Coordinates of C-alpha atoms and ligand atoms in Angstrom, one line a residue:
X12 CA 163.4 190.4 128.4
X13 CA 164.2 193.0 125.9
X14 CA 167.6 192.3 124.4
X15 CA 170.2 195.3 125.0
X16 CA 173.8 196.0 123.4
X17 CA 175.8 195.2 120.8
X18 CA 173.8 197.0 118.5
X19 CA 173.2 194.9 115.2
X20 CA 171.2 193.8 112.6
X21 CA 168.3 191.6 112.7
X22 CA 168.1 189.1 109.3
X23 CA 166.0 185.9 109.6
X24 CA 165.5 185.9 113.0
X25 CA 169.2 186.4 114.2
X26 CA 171.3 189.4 115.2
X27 CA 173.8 189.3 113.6
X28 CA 177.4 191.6 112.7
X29 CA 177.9 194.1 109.8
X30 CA 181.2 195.2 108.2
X31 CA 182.0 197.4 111.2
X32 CA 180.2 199.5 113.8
X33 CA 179.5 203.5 113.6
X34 CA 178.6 205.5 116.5
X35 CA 175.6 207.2 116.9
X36 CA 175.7 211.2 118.1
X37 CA 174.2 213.4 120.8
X38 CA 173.6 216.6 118.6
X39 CA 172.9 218.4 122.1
X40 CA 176.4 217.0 123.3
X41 CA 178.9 216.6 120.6
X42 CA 181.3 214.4 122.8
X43 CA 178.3 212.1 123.6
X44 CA 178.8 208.7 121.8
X45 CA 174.9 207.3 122.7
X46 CA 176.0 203.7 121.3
X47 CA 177.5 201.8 118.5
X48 CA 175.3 200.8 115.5
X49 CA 176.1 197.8 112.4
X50 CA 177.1 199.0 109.3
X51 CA 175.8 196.6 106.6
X52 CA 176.7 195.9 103.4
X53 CA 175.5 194.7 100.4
X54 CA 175.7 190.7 101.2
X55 CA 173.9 191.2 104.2
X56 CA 170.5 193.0 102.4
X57 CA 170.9 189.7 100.3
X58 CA 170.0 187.4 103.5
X59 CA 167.4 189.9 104.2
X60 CA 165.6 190.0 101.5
X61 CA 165.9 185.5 100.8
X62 CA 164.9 185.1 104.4
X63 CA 162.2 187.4 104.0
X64 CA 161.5 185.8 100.2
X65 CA 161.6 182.3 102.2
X66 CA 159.3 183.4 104.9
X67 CA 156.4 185.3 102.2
X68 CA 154.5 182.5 102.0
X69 CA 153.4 181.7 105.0
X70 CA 153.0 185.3 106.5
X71 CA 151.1 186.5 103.4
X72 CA 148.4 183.4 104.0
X73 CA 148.9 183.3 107.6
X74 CA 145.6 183.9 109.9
X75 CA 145.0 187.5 110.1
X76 CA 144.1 187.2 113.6
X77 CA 148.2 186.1 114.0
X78 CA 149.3 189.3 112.6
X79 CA 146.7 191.5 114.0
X80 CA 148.1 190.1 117.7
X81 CA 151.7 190.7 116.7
X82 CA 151.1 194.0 115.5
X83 CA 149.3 194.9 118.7
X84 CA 151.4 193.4 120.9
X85 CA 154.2 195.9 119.6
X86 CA 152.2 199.4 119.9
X87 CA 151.2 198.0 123.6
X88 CA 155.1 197.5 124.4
X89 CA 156.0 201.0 122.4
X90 CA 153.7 203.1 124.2
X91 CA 154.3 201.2 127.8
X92 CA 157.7 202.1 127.1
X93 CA 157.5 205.7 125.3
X94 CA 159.6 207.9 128.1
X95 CA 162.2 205.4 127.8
X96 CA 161.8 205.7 123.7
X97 CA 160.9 208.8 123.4
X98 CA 164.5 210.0 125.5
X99 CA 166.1 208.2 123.1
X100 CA 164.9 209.5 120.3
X101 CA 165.6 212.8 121.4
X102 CA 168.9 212.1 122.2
X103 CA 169.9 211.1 118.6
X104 CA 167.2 213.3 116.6
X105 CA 167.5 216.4 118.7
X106 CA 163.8 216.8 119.0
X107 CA 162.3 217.9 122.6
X108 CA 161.6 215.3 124.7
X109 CA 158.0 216.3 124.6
X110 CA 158.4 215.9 120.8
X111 CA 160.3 212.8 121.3
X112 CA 157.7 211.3 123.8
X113 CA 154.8 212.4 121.3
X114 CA 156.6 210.6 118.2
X115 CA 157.1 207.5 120.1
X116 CA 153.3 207.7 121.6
X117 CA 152.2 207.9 117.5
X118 CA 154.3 204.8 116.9
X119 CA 152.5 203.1 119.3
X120 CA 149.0 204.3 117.9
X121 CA 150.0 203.4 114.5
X122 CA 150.5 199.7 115.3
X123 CA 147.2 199.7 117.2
X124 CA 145.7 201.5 114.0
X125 CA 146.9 198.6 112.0
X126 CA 146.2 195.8 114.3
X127 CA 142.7 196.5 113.3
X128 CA 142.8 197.9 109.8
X129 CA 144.6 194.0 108.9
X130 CA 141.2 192.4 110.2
X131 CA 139.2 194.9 108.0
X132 CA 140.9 194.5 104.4
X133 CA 137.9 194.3 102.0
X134 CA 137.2 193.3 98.3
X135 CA 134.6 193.6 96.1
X136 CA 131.6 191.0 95.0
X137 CA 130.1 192.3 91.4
X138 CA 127.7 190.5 89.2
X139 CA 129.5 189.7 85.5
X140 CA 128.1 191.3 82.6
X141 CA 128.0 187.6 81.4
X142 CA 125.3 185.6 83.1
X143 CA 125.8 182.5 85.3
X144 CA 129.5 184.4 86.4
X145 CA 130.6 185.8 89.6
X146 CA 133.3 188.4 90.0
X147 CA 135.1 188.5 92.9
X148 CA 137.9 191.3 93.8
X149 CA 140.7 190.7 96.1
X150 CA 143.8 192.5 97.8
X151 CA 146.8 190.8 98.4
X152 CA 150.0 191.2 99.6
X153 CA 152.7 192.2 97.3
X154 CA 155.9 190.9 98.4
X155 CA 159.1 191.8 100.1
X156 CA 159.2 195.6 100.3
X157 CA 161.7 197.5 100.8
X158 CA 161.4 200.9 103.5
X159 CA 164.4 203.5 103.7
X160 CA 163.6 206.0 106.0
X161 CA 164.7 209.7 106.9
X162 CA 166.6 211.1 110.0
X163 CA 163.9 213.2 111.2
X164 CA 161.4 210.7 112.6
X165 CA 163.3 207.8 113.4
X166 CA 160.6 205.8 114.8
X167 CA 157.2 207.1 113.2
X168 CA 158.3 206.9 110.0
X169 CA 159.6 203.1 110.1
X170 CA 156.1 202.5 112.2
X171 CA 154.0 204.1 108.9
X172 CA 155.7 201.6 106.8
X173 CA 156.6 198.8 108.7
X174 CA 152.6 198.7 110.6
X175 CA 150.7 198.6 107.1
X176 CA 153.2 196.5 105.1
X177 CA 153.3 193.5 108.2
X178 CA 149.0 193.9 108.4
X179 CA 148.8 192.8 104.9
X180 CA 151.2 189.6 104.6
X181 CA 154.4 191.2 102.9
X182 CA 157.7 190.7 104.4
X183 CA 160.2 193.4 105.3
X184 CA 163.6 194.9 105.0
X185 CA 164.1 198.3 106.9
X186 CA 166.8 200.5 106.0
X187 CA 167.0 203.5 108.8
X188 CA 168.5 206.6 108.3
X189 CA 172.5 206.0 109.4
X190 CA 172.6 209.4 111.2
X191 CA 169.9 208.2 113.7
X192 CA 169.3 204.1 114.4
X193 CA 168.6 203.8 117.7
X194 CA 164.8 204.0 117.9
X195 CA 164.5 201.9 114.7
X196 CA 166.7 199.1 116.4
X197 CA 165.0 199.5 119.5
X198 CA 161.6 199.1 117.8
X199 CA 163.3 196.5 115.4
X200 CA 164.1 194.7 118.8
X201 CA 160.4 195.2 120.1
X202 CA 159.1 193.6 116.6
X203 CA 161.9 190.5 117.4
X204 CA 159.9 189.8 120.6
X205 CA 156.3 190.2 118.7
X206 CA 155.7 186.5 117.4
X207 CA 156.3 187.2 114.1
X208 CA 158.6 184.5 112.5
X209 CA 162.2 184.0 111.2
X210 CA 162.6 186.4 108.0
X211 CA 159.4 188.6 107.8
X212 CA 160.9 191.4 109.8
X213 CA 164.7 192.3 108.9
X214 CA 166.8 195.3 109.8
X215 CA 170.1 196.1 107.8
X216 CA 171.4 199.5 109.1
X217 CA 174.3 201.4 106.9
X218 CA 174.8 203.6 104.4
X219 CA 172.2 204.7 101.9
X220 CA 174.6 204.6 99.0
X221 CA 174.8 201.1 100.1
X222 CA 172.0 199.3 101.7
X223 CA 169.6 200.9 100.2
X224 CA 170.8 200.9 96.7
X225 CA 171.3 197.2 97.3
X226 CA 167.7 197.3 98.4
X227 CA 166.6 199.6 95.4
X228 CA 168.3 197.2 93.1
X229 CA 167.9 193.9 94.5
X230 CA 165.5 191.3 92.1
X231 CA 163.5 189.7 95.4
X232 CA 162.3 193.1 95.8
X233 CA 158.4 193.8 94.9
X234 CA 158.4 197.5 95.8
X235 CA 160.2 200.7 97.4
X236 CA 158.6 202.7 100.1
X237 CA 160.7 205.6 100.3
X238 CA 160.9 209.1 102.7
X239 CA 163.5 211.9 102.0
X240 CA 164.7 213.8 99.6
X241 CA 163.3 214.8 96.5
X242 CA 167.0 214.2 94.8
X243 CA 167.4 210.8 96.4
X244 CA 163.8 209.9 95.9
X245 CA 164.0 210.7 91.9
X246 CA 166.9 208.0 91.6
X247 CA 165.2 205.8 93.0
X248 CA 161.9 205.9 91.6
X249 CA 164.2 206.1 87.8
X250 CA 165.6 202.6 89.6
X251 CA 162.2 200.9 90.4
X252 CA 160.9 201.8 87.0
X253 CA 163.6 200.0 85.3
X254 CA 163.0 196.6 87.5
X255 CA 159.7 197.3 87.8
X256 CA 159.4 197.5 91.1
X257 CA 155.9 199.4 93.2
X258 CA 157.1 202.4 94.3
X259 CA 156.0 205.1 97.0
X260 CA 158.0 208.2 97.6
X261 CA 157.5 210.7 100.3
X262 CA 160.1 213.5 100.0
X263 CA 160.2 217.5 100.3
X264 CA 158.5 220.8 101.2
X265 CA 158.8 224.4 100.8
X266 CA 155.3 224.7 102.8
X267 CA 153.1 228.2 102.4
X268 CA 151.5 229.6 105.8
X269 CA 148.9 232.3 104.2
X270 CA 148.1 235.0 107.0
X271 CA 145.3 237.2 105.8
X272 CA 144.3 240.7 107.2
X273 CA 141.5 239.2 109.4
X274 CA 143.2 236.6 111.0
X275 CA 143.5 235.8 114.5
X276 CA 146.4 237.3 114.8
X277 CA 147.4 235.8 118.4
X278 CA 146.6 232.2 117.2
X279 CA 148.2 233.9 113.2
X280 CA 151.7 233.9 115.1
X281 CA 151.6 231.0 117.4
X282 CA 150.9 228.7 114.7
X283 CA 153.3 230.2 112.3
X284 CA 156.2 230.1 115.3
X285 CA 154.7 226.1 115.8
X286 CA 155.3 225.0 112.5
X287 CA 158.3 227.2 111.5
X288 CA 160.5 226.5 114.1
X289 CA 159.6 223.6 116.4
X290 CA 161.7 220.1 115.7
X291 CA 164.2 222.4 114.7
X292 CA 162.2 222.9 111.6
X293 CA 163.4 219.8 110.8
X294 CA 160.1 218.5 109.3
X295 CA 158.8 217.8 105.7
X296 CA 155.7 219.6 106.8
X297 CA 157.4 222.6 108.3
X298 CA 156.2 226.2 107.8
X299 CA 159.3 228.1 105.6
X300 CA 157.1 230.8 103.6
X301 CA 155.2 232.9 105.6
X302 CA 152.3 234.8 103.1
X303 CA 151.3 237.8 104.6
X304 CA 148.7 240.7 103.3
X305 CA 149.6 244.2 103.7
X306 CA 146.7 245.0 106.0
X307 CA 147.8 242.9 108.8
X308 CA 152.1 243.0 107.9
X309 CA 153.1 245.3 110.4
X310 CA 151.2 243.7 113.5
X311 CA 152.6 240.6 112.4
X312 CA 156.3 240.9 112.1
X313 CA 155.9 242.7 115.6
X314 CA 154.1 239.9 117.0
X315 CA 156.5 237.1 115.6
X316 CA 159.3 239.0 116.8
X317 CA 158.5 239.0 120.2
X318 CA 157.5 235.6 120.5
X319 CA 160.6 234.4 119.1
X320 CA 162.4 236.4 121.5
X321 CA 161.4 233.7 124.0
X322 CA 162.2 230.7 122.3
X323 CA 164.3 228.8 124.4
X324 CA 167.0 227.1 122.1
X325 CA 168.8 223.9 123.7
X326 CA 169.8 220.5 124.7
X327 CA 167.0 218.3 123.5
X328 CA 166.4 216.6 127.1
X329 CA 166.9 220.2 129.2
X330 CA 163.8 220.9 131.0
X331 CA 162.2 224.4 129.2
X332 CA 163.8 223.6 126.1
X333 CA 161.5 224.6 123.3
X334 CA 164.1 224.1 120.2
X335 CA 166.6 221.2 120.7
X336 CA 169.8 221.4 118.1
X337 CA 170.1 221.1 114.4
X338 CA 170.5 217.4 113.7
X339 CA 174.5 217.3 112.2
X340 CA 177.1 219.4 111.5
X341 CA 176.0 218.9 107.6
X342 CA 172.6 219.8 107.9
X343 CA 173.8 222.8 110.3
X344 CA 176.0 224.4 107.7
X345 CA 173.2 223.8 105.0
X346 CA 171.0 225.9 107.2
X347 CA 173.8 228.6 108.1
X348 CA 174.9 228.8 104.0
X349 CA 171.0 229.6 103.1
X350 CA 171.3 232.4 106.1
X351 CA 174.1 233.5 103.6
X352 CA 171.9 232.9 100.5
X353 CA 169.2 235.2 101.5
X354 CA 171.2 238.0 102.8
X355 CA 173.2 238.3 99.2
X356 CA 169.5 237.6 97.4
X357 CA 168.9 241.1 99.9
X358 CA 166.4 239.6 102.1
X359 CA 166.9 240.7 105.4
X360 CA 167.3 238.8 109.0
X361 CA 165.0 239.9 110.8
X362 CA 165.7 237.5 113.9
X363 CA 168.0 234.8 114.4
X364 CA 170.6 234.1 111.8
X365 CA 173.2 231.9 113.5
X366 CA 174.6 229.6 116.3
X367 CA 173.5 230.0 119.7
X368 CA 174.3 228.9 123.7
X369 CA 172.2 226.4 125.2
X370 CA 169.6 228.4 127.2
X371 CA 170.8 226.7 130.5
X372 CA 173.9 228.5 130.6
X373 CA 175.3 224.9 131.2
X374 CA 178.2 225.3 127.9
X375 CA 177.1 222.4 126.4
X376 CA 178.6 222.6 122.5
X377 CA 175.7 221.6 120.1
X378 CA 174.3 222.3 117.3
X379 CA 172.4 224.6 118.5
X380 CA 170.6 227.6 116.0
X381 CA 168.9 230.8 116.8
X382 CA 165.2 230.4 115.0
X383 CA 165.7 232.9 111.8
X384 CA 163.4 235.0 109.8
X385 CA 163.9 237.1 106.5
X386 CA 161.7 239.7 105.7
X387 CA 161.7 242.1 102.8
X388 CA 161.8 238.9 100.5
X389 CA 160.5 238.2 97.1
X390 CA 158.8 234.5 95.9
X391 CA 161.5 234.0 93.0
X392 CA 164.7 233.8 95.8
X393 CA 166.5 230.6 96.2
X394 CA 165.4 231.0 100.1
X395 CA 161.8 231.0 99.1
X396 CA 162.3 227.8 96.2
X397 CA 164.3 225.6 98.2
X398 CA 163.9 223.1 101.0
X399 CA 166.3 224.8 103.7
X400 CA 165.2 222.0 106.6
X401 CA 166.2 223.9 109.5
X402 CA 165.0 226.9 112.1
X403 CA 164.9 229.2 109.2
X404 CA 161.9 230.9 107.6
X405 CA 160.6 234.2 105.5
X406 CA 158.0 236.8 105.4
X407 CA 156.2 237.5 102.0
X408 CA 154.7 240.6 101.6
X409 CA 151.4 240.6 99.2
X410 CA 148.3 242.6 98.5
X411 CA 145.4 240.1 98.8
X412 CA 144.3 236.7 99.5
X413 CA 144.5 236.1 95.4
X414 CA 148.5 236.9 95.2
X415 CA 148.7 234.9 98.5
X416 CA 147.3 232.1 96.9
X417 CA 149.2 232.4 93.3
X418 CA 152.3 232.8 95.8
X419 CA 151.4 229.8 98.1
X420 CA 151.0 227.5 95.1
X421 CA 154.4 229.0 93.4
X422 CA 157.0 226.0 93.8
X423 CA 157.9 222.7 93.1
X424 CA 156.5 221.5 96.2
X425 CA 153.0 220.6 97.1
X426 CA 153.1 218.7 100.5
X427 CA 151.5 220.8 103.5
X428 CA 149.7 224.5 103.1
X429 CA 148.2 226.4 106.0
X430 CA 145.9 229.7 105.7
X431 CA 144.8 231.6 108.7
X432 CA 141.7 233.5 108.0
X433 CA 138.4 234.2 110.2
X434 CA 136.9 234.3 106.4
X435 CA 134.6 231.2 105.6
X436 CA 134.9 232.1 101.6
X437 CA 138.5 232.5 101.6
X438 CA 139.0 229.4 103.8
X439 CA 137.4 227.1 101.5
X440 CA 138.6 228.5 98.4
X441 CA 142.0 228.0 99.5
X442 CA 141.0 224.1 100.3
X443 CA 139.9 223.7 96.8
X444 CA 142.8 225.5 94.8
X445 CA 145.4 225.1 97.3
X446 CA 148.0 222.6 95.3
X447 CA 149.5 220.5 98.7
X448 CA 148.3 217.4 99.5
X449 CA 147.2 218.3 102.8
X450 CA 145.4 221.6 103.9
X451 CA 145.6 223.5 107.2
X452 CA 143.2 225.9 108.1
X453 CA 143.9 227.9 111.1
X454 CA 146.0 225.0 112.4
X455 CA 150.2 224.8 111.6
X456 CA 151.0 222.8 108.8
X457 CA 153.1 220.2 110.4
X458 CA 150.4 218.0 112.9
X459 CA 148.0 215.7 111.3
X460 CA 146.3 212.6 112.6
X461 CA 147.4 208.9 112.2
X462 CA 144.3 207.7 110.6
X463 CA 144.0 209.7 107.5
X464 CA 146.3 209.7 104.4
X465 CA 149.3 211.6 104.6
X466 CA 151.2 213.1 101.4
X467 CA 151.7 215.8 98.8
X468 CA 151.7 216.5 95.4
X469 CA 154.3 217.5 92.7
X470 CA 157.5 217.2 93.8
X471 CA 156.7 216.4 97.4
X472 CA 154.9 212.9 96.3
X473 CA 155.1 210.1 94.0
X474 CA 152.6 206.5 93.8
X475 CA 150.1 206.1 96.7
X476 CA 149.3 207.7 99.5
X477 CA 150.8 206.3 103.1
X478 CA 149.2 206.1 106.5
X479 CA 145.3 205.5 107.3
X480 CA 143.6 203.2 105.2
X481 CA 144.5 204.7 102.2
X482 CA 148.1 202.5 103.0
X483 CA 146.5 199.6 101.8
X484 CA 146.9 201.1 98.0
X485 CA 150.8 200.4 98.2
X486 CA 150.8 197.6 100.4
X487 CA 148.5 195.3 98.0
X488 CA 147.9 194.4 94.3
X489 CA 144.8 194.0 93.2
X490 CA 143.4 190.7 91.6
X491 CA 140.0 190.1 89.8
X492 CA 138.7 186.4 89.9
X493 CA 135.9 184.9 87.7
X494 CA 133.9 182.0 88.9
X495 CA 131.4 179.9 86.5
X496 CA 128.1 179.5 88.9
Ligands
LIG530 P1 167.8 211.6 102.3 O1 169.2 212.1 102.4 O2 167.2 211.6 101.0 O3 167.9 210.2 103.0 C1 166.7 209.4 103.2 C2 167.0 208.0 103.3 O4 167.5 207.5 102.0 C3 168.2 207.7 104.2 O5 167.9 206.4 104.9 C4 169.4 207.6 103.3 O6 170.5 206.9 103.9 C5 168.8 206.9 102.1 N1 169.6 207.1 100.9 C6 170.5 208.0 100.6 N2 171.1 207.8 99.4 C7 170.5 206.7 98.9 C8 170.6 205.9 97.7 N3 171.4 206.3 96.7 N4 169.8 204.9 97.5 C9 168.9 204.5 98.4 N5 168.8 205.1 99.6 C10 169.5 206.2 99.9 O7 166.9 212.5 103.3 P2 167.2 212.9 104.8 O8 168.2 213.9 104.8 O9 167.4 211.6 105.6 O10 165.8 213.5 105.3 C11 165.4 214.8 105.0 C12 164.5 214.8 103.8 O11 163.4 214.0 104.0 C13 163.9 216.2 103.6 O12 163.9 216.5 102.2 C14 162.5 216.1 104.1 O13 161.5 217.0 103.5 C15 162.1 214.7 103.7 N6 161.0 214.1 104.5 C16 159.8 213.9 103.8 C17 158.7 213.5 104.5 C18 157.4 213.3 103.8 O14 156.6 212.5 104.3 N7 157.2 213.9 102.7 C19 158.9 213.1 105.9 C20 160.1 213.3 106.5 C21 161.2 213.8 105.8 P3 171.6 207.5 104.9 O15 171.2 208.9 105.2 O16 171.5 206.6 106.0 O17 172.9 207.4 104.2

């Protein structure tokens, strides 16, 4: 029996009221209320976190084969259910419901993933440089951790954190973006069903400013697994420091897509148009510079152009959409200001550049954008240095694959990079001297795999890497034990 509305928190094992309720908004249909969601406050992340203090020691020495049931008993439910989920989520977020479906559907794969990776946690058996001495290395859980998450994958995001940090004993407070807490309270609701016990799973939805300073601040707390924004992130790893506290940021990109004059040009465009656009270009891994050599410039503007032409922009849930609406109002102005930006920095819109219909003709008033591109831009404007995070991206003229490079690598961002090339040398260059965390070659930048590690560098990252088993680096403390033979 899955347990349905009022829509509130979940602290030791109870759902329980906030301070009020907000409602949570159809970007594709402005007058759309989807449901009402709790607004913590600070007293409330205090029961989380002593109920999941309280609960710690059990969990973190409970059988593993316990948590590896629970956690697999949740990805079963979330895919089972991921047309259901995955409407939701495009309901709030905006996303296709392809998009939506395919976020859910990694949700699921990630608690699977996990599942197993909990039964596989190894240490480390050395011989001491003392004789008659064994040395022993162990991981252990480290505590209550605290996850604040982003608007722009409501339920992967809480699943990358929430999957690892359960598989390894700690307890958990989830603080969910306010714009979008419907798929993290329906999955919060899944984990209530899972057979974990009273306190190592809690849910406190709110404000950031709130919740998750309380959470940022609070003593119980061992460490901060953070996705957003670079701003936000910087506070908060400044907090952790001063409480020592672990800490794990995931936060911006200004990603580089290099296309060189012997690309594919066909797959040069799609790929671009993929990462660029798509979710609304409302992902940290998003395409926004597109690096192009002089040989191939011309064909490729063309080509871009006419693909764009056919981009059908739209309610998230109408069949044929391709691009569902900017999130919010907020994040819809940010995007239409940098349109602004670049035209006075003399860049010049090339397609797109502001509000559109839906593409069904039906009136519906969202927040719906035209996908935009500048060209005739230069790496030093503000539309080329900063994270825009909507349908909005620019062309970059340059000679050669070695100004495309020094280009690519030219911010304060390191997260995702893509090059399209048929040339094996300039391919794997670009692999070794790219500065992202992750490299793409003749794929988009936004897409990777659940398995692997996922993050950036610079500005875009900070402490270990999440996701694949690589999550284990946040998610436990090392200890080193000495026995006498
Ligand atoms: P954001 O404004 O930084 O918010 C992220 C989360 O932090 C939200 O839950 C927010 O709460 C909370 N928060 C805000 N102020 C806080 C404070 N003072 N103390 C503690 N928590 C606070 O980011 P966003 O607009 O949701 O997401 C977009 C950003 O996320 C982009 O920069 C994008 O690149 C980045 N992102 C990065 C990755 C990655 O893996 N690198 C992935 C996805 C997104 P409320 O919003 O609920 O108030």
């Amino acid at each position: 029996m899955t347990h349905s509305a009022p829509h509130l928190n979940f602290i030791n094992g109870e759902w329980l009221a906030g301070y009020a309720m907000g409602p949570n908004r159809n970007p594709s249909h402005l007058a759309e209320v989807i449901a009402e969601y709790a607004q913590g406050d600070a007293a409330q992340v205090d029961a989380a976190v002593q109920a999941a203090l309280a609960a710690f020691p059990a969990w973190s020495t409970s059988g593993i084969q316990s948590r590896s049931e629970a956690l697999d008993k949740i990805g079963t439910e979330i895919l089972a259910r991921k047309e259901e989920l995955g409407t939701l989520l495009s309901r709030e977020e905006g996303k296709t419901k392809p998009e939506g479906i395919g976020e859910v559907t990694r949700a699921g794969q990630i608690f699977k993933f996990f599942a197993g990776e909990c039964l596989r946690l190894a240490g480390e058996v050395l011989p001491s440089v003392r004789p008659g001495i064994g040395v022993e290395i162990t991981r252990e859980p480290i505590g209550v951790v605290g996850l604040i998450t982003p608007w722009n994958f409501p339920i992967a995001i809480p699943a990358w954190k929430i999957a690892p940090a359960l598989a390894f004993g700690n307890c958990v407070v989830l603080k969910p973006a306010d714009l979008v807490p419907g798929s993290a309270w329906a999955l919060a609701e899944i984990i209530s069903r899972s057979g974990t016990p009273a306190g190592v799973f809690n849910l406190v939805m709110g404000r950031g400013s709130v919740i998750g300073d309380a959470l940022v601040r609070h003593p119980g707390i061992a460490g901060i697994s953070f996705t957003g924004s670079t701003g936000v992130g910087r506070r908060i790893a400044q907090a952790c420091v001063e409480s020592h506290k672990k800490v794990q940021l995931e936060m911006g990109g200004k990603n580089p897509q290099i296309i060189l004059d012997d690309a594919d040009l066909a797959q040069a465009v799609e790929l671009s148009v993929q990462s660029a656009f798509y979710s609304t270009g409302q992902r940290c891994t998003a395409s926004s510079r597109l690096i192009v050599t002089q040989g191939i410039y011309p064909r490729f503007v063309e080509a871009i152009k006419a693909r764009m032409d056919g981009i059908k922009v739209g309610d998230a849930l109408a069949a044929g959409t391709d691009v569902g609406p900017v999130v919010s109002q907020a994040q819809l102005e940010q995007d239409l200001s940098y349109v602004e930006i670049g035209k006075a920095e003399g860049a010049a819109v090339y397609a797109g550049g502001g509000r559109v219909a839906c593409h069904t003709g039906s009136g519906n008033e969202g927040f719906f954008m035209a996908p935009t591109l500048f060209t005739d831009t230069t790496r030093g404007m503000r539309v080329n240095r900063e994270e825009i995070f909507g349908p909005v991206a620019s062309v970059i003229r340059v000679k050669d694959y070695e100004e495309a490079l020094a280009t690519a690598n030219d911010t304060e961002f390191g997260l995702s990079a893509g090059i399209a090339t048929t040339s094996l040398k300039y391919a794997t260059h670009f692999k070794r001297h790219s500065q992202a965390g992750m490299v793409m070659v003749n794929l988009p930048t936004a897409g990777v795999d659940y398995h692997v590690p996922f993050g950036g560098r610079k500005a875009s990252s900070y402490g270990p890497r999440e996701q694949g088993r690589y999550a284990q680096e946040f998610f436990t403390m090392v200890k080193t034990a000495y026995t006498l033979a």
